[in-house]
XYZ file of C-alpha atoms in Angstrom:
452
model
C -67.984 116.529 -34.483
C -68.326 119.364 -36.931
C -66.283 119.035 -39.814
C -64.989 121.284 -42.450
C -67.723 121.081 -45.115
C -70.395 121.573 -42.035
C -68.587 124.634 -40.922
C -68.455 126.267 -44.495
C -72.070 125.145 -45.230
C -73.157 127.136 -42.262
C -70.837 130.403 -42.877
C -72.757 130.240 -46.460
C -76.116 130.370 -44.832
C -75.463 133.295 -42.742
C -72.813 135.120 -45.112
C -75.377 134.565 -48.662
C -78.635 133.273 -47.285
C -79.840 135.916 -45.037
C -79.936 133.315 -41.891
C -80.130 135.403 -38.689
C -81.424 135.595 -35.245
C -84.363 137.706 -35.935
C -84.862 138.594 -32.563
C -83.287 138.480 -28.815
C -86.356 139.442 -26.570
C -86.546 139.518 -22.923
C -89.633 138.994 -20.974
C -90.285 140.906 -17.871
C -93.174 140.441 -15.175
C -94.793 143.895 -14.475
C -97.006 142.467 -11.715
C -94.705 143.835 -8.565
C -95.136 147.482 -10.250
C -99.039 147.662 -9.801
C -100.062 150.618 -7.751
C -103.265 152.672 -6.819
C -101.296 155.926 -7.735
C -101.085 155.707 -11.897
C -97.674 157.939 -11.499
C -96.050 155.667 -9.099
C -96.950 152.768 -11.444
C -95.597 154.335 -14.265
C -92.433 154.974 -12.291
C -91.729 151.548 -11.205
C -92.656 150.232 -14.977
C -89.913 152.207 -16.261
C -87.451 151.233 -13.014
C -87.904 147.541 -13.651
C -87.636 147.541 -17.230
C -84.355 149.652 -17.028
C -82.884 147.782 -14.603
C -83.630 143.927 -15.912
C -83.061 145.097 -19.744
C -80.067 147.633 -19.023
C -77.503 144.861 -20.996
C -79.573 143.254 -23.108
C -78.591 145.446 -26.327
C -75.012 145.540 -25.695
C -75.114 141.631 -24.752
C -76.869 140.850 -28.570
C -74.182 143.323 -29.967
C -71.409 141.156 -28.025
C -72.681 137.750 -29.109
C -73.242 139.145 -32.554
C -69.697 140.184 -32.656
C -68.139 137.122 -31.076
C -69.812 134.348 -32.928
C -70.467 136.160 -36.153
C -74.185 135.516 -36.143
C -76.590 138.640 -37.342
C -78.825 139.567 -34.492
C -81.062 142.022 -36.056
C -83.073 143.055 -33.099
C -83.437 143.469 -29.483
C -86.842 143.605 -27.900
C -88.465 143.763 -24.445
C -92.224 142.173 -23.642
C -93.981 142.588 -20.541
C -97.219 141.908 -18.854
C -100.188 142.262 -20.592
C -100.541 146.182 -19.419
C -104.373 145.848 -18.866
C -103.430 143.904 -15.881
C -101.187 146.276 -14.111
C -103.141 149.386 -15.265
C -106.249 148.226 -13.632
C -104.416 148.406 -10.125
C -104.647 152.066 -10.694
C -107.324 154.277 -10.061
C -107.139 156.175 -13.515
C -108.920 156.052 -16.675
C -106.432 157.157 -18.821
C -103.767 154.620 -19.863
C -102.012 156.429 -22.389
C -99.438 157.284 -19.357
C -98.420 153.441 -19.329
C -97.576 152.913 -22.809
C -95.383 156.555 -22.437
C -93.863 154.804 -19.657
C -92.882 151.739 -21.801
C -91.768 153.994 -25.036
C -89.479 155.714 -22.603
C -87.990 152.416 -20.725
C -87.633 151.182 -24.495
C -85.911 154.261 -25.675
C -83.398 153.975 -22.793
C -82.600 150.501 -23.110
C -82.004 150.677 -27.057
C -84.500 148.103 -27.715
C -85.997 148.185 -31.464
C -89.641 147.526 -30.033
C -91.429 146.649 -26.726
C -94.522 144.775 -26.580
C -97.219 143.814 -24.163
C -99.594 146.891 -24.523
C -102.226 144.081 -24.470
C -105.530 142.757 -23.187
C -106.937 139.529 -23.135
C -110.438 139.319 -23.432
C -111.203 135.933 -25.397
C -114.343 135.790 -22.547
C -115.176 139.081 -21.587
C -113.787 142.510 -20.701
C -112.738 143.989 -17.163
C -113.080 147.929 -16.804
C -109.213 147.644 -17.151
C -109.714 145.824 -20.511
C -111.874 147.943 -22.039
C -109.822 151.139 -21.100
C -106.686 149.644 -22.457
C -108.194 148.672 -25.651
C -110.146 152.458 -26.385
C -106.681 154.214 -25.544
C -104.709 151.783 -28.315
C -104.856 154.283 -30.718
C -103.551 157.569 -29.127
C -101.193 155.065 -27.080
C -99.479 153.965 -30.762
C -99.835 157.402 -32.040
C -97.903 159.078 -29.342
C -95.274 156.544 -28.897
C -92.822 155.104 -31.210
C -91.559 151.735 -29.873
C -94.532 150.365 -27.932
C -96.747 147.436 -29.818
C -100.172 146.179 -28.985
C -102.206 143.170 -29.184
C -105.306 142.026 -28.118
C -106.948 138.210 -27.870
C -110.360 138.234 -28.337
C -110.911 134.675 -28.688
C -109.395 130.962 -27.676
C -110.622 127.370 -28.260
C -111.812 127.003 -24.716
C -113.555 129.867 -24.612
C -114.901 131.113 -27.918
C -115.156 134.493 -29.947
C -115.938 137.406 -27.714
C -117.916 139.694 -30.650
C -118.226 142.569 -28.387
C -114.378 142.725 -28.435
C -114.000 142.007 -31.581
C -116.665 144.876 -32.725
C -114.614 147.069 -31.019
C -111.165 145.966 -32.331
C -112.524 146.620 -35.686
C -113.036 150.540 -34.615
C -109.725 150.679 -32.705
C -107.876 149.320 -35.910
C -110.002 151.941 -37.969
C -109.353 154.753 -35.544
C -105.376 153.806 -35.140
C -104.947 154.172 -38.787
C -106.470 157.613 -38.792
C -104.672 158.785 -36.363
C -101.322 157.777 -37.972
C -102.234 158.980 -41.398
C -99.517 161.196 -41.637
C -97.264 157.830 -41.917
C -99.342 155.910 -44.106
C -101.295 154.331 -40.596
C -98.214 152.939 -39.326
C -99.832 152.593 -36.249
C -101.634 149.632 -37.751
C -98.347 147.703 -38.368
C -97.809 147.970 -34.442
C -101.375 146.425 -33.612
C -102.237 142.746 -33.506
C -105.660 141.010 -32.882
C -104.822 137.241 -31.793
C -107.154 133.855 -31.276
C -105.088 131.833 -28.915
C -102.155 134.032 -28.155
C -99.246 132.157 -26.927
C -97.488 133.475 -23.889
C -93.808 133.134 -24.587
C -94.517 134.703 -28.583
C -90.840 136.822 -29.051
C -92.156 138.261 -32.527
C -93.409 141.583 -32.948
C -96.148 143.042 -32.984
C -97.880 140.319 -31.085
C -95.336 139.832 -28.027
C -96.332 139.549 -24.430
C -95.126 138.279 -21.293
C -97.761 135.948 -20.185
C -98.911 135.949 -16.465
C -97.388 131.959 -16.377
C -93.945 133.066 -17.207
C -91.285 133.471 -15.034
C -90.036 136.755 -13.333
C -87.921 137.343 -16.432
C -86.805 135.188 -19.337
C -84.907 135.236 -22.642
C -87.137 133.864 -26.064
C -85.212 133.870 -29.037
C -86.494 133.919 -32.523
C -84.686 132.754 -35.484
C -85.237 133.343 -39.273
C -83.941 131.666 -42.500
C -86.360 131.744 -45.265
C -83.148 132.023 -47.513
C -81.789 129.158 -46.461
C -84.762 126.749 -46.909
C -84.988 128.439 -50.578
C -81.435 127.460 -51.476
C -81.615 124.085 -49.852
C -85.261 123.555 -52.079
C -83.185 124.373 -54.946
C -80.836 121.397 -54.665
C -83.995 118.882 -54.829
C -85.663 120.436 -57.563
C -88.259 118.007 -59.364
C -87.758 115.228 -56.951
C -90.976 114.040 -54.806
C -92.363 116.281 -52.067
C -91.843 113.946 -49.445
C -88.041 114.322 -50.565
C -88.621 118.426 -50.150
C -90.093 117.787 -46.958
C -87.277 116.069 -45.638
C -85.021 119.037 -46.559
C -86.656 121.376 -44.963
C -86.913 119.531 -41.805
C -82.922 118.868 -41.717
C -82.597 122.840 -42.647
C -84.929 123.464 -39.879
C -83.195 121.308 -37.116
C -79.526 123.056 -38.032
C -81.095 126.681 -37.729
C -82.592 125.949 -34.587
C -79.298 124.691 -32.971
C -77.822 127.793 -34.220
C -80.862 129.585 -32.162
C -80.185 127.505 -28.983
C -76.841 128.234 -29.107
C -77.703 131.964 -29.057
C -80.330 131.645 -26.779
C -78.286 129.758 -23.711
C -75.342 132.116 -24.345
C -77.605 135.373 -23.985
C -79.281 133.539 -20.922
C -75.955 133.254 -19.504
C -74.645 136.349 -20.180
C -77.658 138.247 -18.605
C -78.249 135.939 -15.905
C -81.993 135.040 -16.929
C -83.653 131.827 -17.553
C -83.564 130.938 -21.102
C -87.461 130.264 -22.323
C -87.951 129.057 -25.693
C -86.533 129.307 -29.546
C -89.229 129.894 -31.768
C -88.420 128.934 -35.395
C -90.265 130.554 -37.799
C -89.778 131.669 -41.234
C -89.821 135.156 -41.105
C -89.618 137.191 -44.273
C -88.080 140.624 -44.962
C -88.295 142.561 -48.198
C -84.951 141.901 -49.338
C -84.637 139.769 -52.135
C -83.456 135.993 -51.447
C -85.756 136.164 -48.428
C -89.355 135.392 -48.875
C -91.603 132.661 -48.068
C -93.371 133.133 -51.332
C -90.254 132.102 -53.180
C -89.780 128.903 -51.302
C -93.437 128.135 -52.508
C -92.623 128.775 -55.940
C -89.489 127.009 -55.874
C -91.793 124.039 -54.500
C -93.202 124.032 -58.008
C -95.799 126.712 -58.338
C -95.634 129.495 -61.056
C -97.031 132.235 -58.541
C -97.675 132.141 -55.086
C -101.316 132.446 -54.410
C -102.272 130.256 -57.299
C -104.059 126.534 -57.023
C -102.085 124.243 -54.733
C -100.208 127.500 -52.714
C -102.322 125.927 -49.284
C -101.090 122.565 -49.822
C -97.258 123.774 -50.356
C -97.699 125.980 -47.040
C -98.968 123.021 -45.308
C -95.998 121.113 -46.080
C -93.607 123.946 -45.399
C -95.171 124.541 -41.964
C -95.130 120.764 -40.537
C -91.487 119.973 -42.246
C -90.115 123.453 -39.954
C -92.067 122.276 -37.041
C -90.526 118.985 -37.054
C -86.805 119.911 -37.559
C -86.978 122.666 -34.989
C -88.367 119.937 -32.371
C -85.747 117.526 -33.323
C -83.154 120.040 -32.776
C -84.384 121.568 -29.039
C -86.718 120.223 -26.403
C -87.854 124.245 -25.857
C -89.178 125.231 -29.225
C -91.992 127.580 -28.339
C -93.767 130.827 -29.546
C -95.406 130.093 -32.696
C -92.527 128.523 -34.934
C -93.814 127.650 -38.342
C -93.744 129.951 -41.453
C -95.297 133.414 -41.549
C -96.899 135.037 -44.405
C -96.878 139.026 -44.092
C -97.504 140.668 -47.526
C -95.599 143.868 -46.827
C -92.660 142.073 -45.556
C -92.048 139.675 -48.257
C -91.064 140.637 -51.540
C -92.203 137.412 -53.189
C -96.131 138.123 -51.758
C -95.368 141.861 -52.653
C -95.303 140.577 -56.187
C -98.058 138.149 -55.935
C -100.682 140.311 -54.443
C -99.606 143.314 -57.240
C -100.225 140.423 -60.218
C -103.604 139.783 -58.487
C -102.829 136.027 -57.758
C -102.569 136.566 -54.331
C -106.004 137.945 -52.833
C -107.527 138.482 -49.479
C -109.677 135.164 -49.628
C -106.470 132.805 -50.709
C -104.370 134.528 -47.730
C -107.312 133.949 -45.444
C -107.542 129.938 -46.627
C -103.312 130.128 -46.365
C -103.568 130.948 -42.626
C -105.716 127.962 -41.741
C -101.758 125.991 -42.126
C -99.369 128.478 -41.279
C -98.135 129.522 -38.033
C -100.092 133.075 -37.278
C -102.659 134.655 -39.909
C -103.356 137.724 -42.227
C -100.468 139.628 -41.544
C -99.225 143.262 -42.929
C -101.975 143.290 -45.353
C -102.991 146.819 -47.021
C -107.096 147.326 -47.700
C -108.508 150.655 -49.033
C -108.589 153.438 -46.152
C -112.338 153.653 -46.713
C -113.457 150.065 -45.227
C -115.963 149.966 -42.767
C -114.898 148.888 -39.135
C -117.691 146.443 -39.482
C -115.798 145.174 -42.088
C -112.386 144.794 -40.506
C -114.217 143.462 -37.827
C -115.811 140.793 -39.828
C -111.952 139.720 -41.256
C -111.120 140.029 -37.587
C -113.965 137.063 -36.719
C -113.420 135.327 -39.721
C -109.645 134.879 -38.851
C -110.503 134.276 -35.095
C -112.644 131.607 -36.246
C -110.325 129.555 -38.098
C -108.121 129.904 -34.634
C -110.913 128.410 -32.487
C -111.959 125.458 -34.577
C -108.632 124.388 -35.583
C -106.815 124.916 -32.111
C -104.168 126.697 -33.571
C -102.812 130.676 -33.059
C -104.156 132.867 -35.818
C -104.109 136.886 -35.988
C -104.952 139.826 -37.828
C -102.439 142.931 -38.642
C -104.785 144.623 -41.235
C -103.360 148.317 -42.193
C -106.258 150.651 -43.500
C -104.775 152.602 -45.868
C -105.451 156.423 -45.256
C -106.817 158.094 -48.644
C -105.808 155.203 -50.568
C -107.549 152.504 -52.687
C -107.010 149.637 -54.728
C -104.106 149.771 -56.534
C -102.364 152.261 -53.843
C -99.112 151.357 -52.054
C -98.323 152.122 -48.426
C -94.597 152.179 -47.436
C -93.427 151.646 -43.803
C -89.332 151.132 -44.778
C -87.308 148.757 -42.950
C -88.410 144.927 -42.211
C -91.939 146.411 -42.625
C -91.683 147.433 -45.905
C -94.160 148.182 -48.278
C -97.800 146.920 -49.254
C -99.918 147.027 -52.107
C -103.706 147.932 -51.278
C -105.642 144.930 -51.915
C -109.648 144.597 -52.588
C -111.869 143.326 -49.666
C -115.546 142.548 -50.048
C -117.880 145.466 -50.708
C -121.124 143.578 -49.557
C -121.959 144.640 -45.784
C -121.235 142.449 -42.418
C -122.691 145.224 -40.519
C -125.795 143.359 -39.133
C -123.744 140.423 -38.490
C -121.281 142.538 -36.079
C -123.822 144.763 -34.580
C -125.866 141.226 -32.941
C -122.257 141.395 -30.549
C -122.498 138.836 -27.572
C -120.276 135.405 -28.065
C -119.556 132.895 -30.675
C -119.715 129.307 -28.573
C -116.313 127.166 -28.047
C -116.536 124.049 -30.493
C -117.464 120.938 -29.053
C -113.534 119.512 -29.001
C -112.945 122.443 -26.377
C -114.231 119.642 -23.766
C -110.985 117.773 -23.534
C -110.243 117.644 -20.028
């Protein structure tokens, strides 16, 4: 039975501590849209998305008004497009991205994810065509997000795909140079990608999912930060227990919204993703949580340990609150979207190497990091390979969403606005990795992948 104190505490979490439902994401299978004629396939894609998601935005707004819980984004994820477009007799996949964008515009959602390919062990012709089309697709669309899975613990790392993605990221930045390389903010390279992630830009509707499903992403860095202030100076196990209890309360709210959206949209409830996803707003920062644990500046010695504590406690609290916790669920560290991370990067305390170390214990990887615009494609590919190796060896999801800043060098800033924020251009190592990337082939799966 809820008491008055708990009700008032929840209101305070929403009103003053930036607690929100970051996204309601409807996953839609497009396998039924396969057609040898690309025009017919695109027509089927547009029609099915609009039919399934026509009430998504209005339902989200209704729940927001009725329950008083902010729902920041309404999004759609679809079957990896390489699986759908591969049935069509065409080499030009950009029209499929345009069909997704048109459907997203018609439904009124914020983003649509799934212009994706899964190439951890090898590339089909459809996979390669889709990857080569990504720069044009992201330059010509507003709402389409793209992802490519280049490795997994079971398969190893497809280094030919890694090399291709290095060039793809570089070309995407060039084609969207008039917007500070904005296209790269909509492109993620994964290792061990999950099929039920509701967060962009990496969301896609996995082939093992139902015909359509509702996934909800909850976020509350401000709530966790506020809770930790009450136990300042106490032992770290007390801090961990505080985070766990807070994550439990946040997840319960997400479960409530997910079940209500599922009922109203007559769509199965999938998962709640409890990820501490920051925003550029003051008071909504993962970096400030780490500093509240006792670090002078995020990025100094001890940061990785503090992040490990935070990530683990968030997961434990979420699992206690719901049997349907999924997606990524933990702590995100996107530099451009976190005012504390931005400050730490500008001061020089937070560097690319430290961020890479932090990805060993966080929920995703190197996220929303601006690097000099003249960084070679091979260096970008090597950064992707390093991050994929962390994911492969540690049996966890890792990702790279990196932003080569056209015409800018270290000390510059790229501005993307909204939740994407701004990012200081950070240095990369100048020494070449070109010969390593040029070898191609596949990095074999680790021994512990043989578990069955």
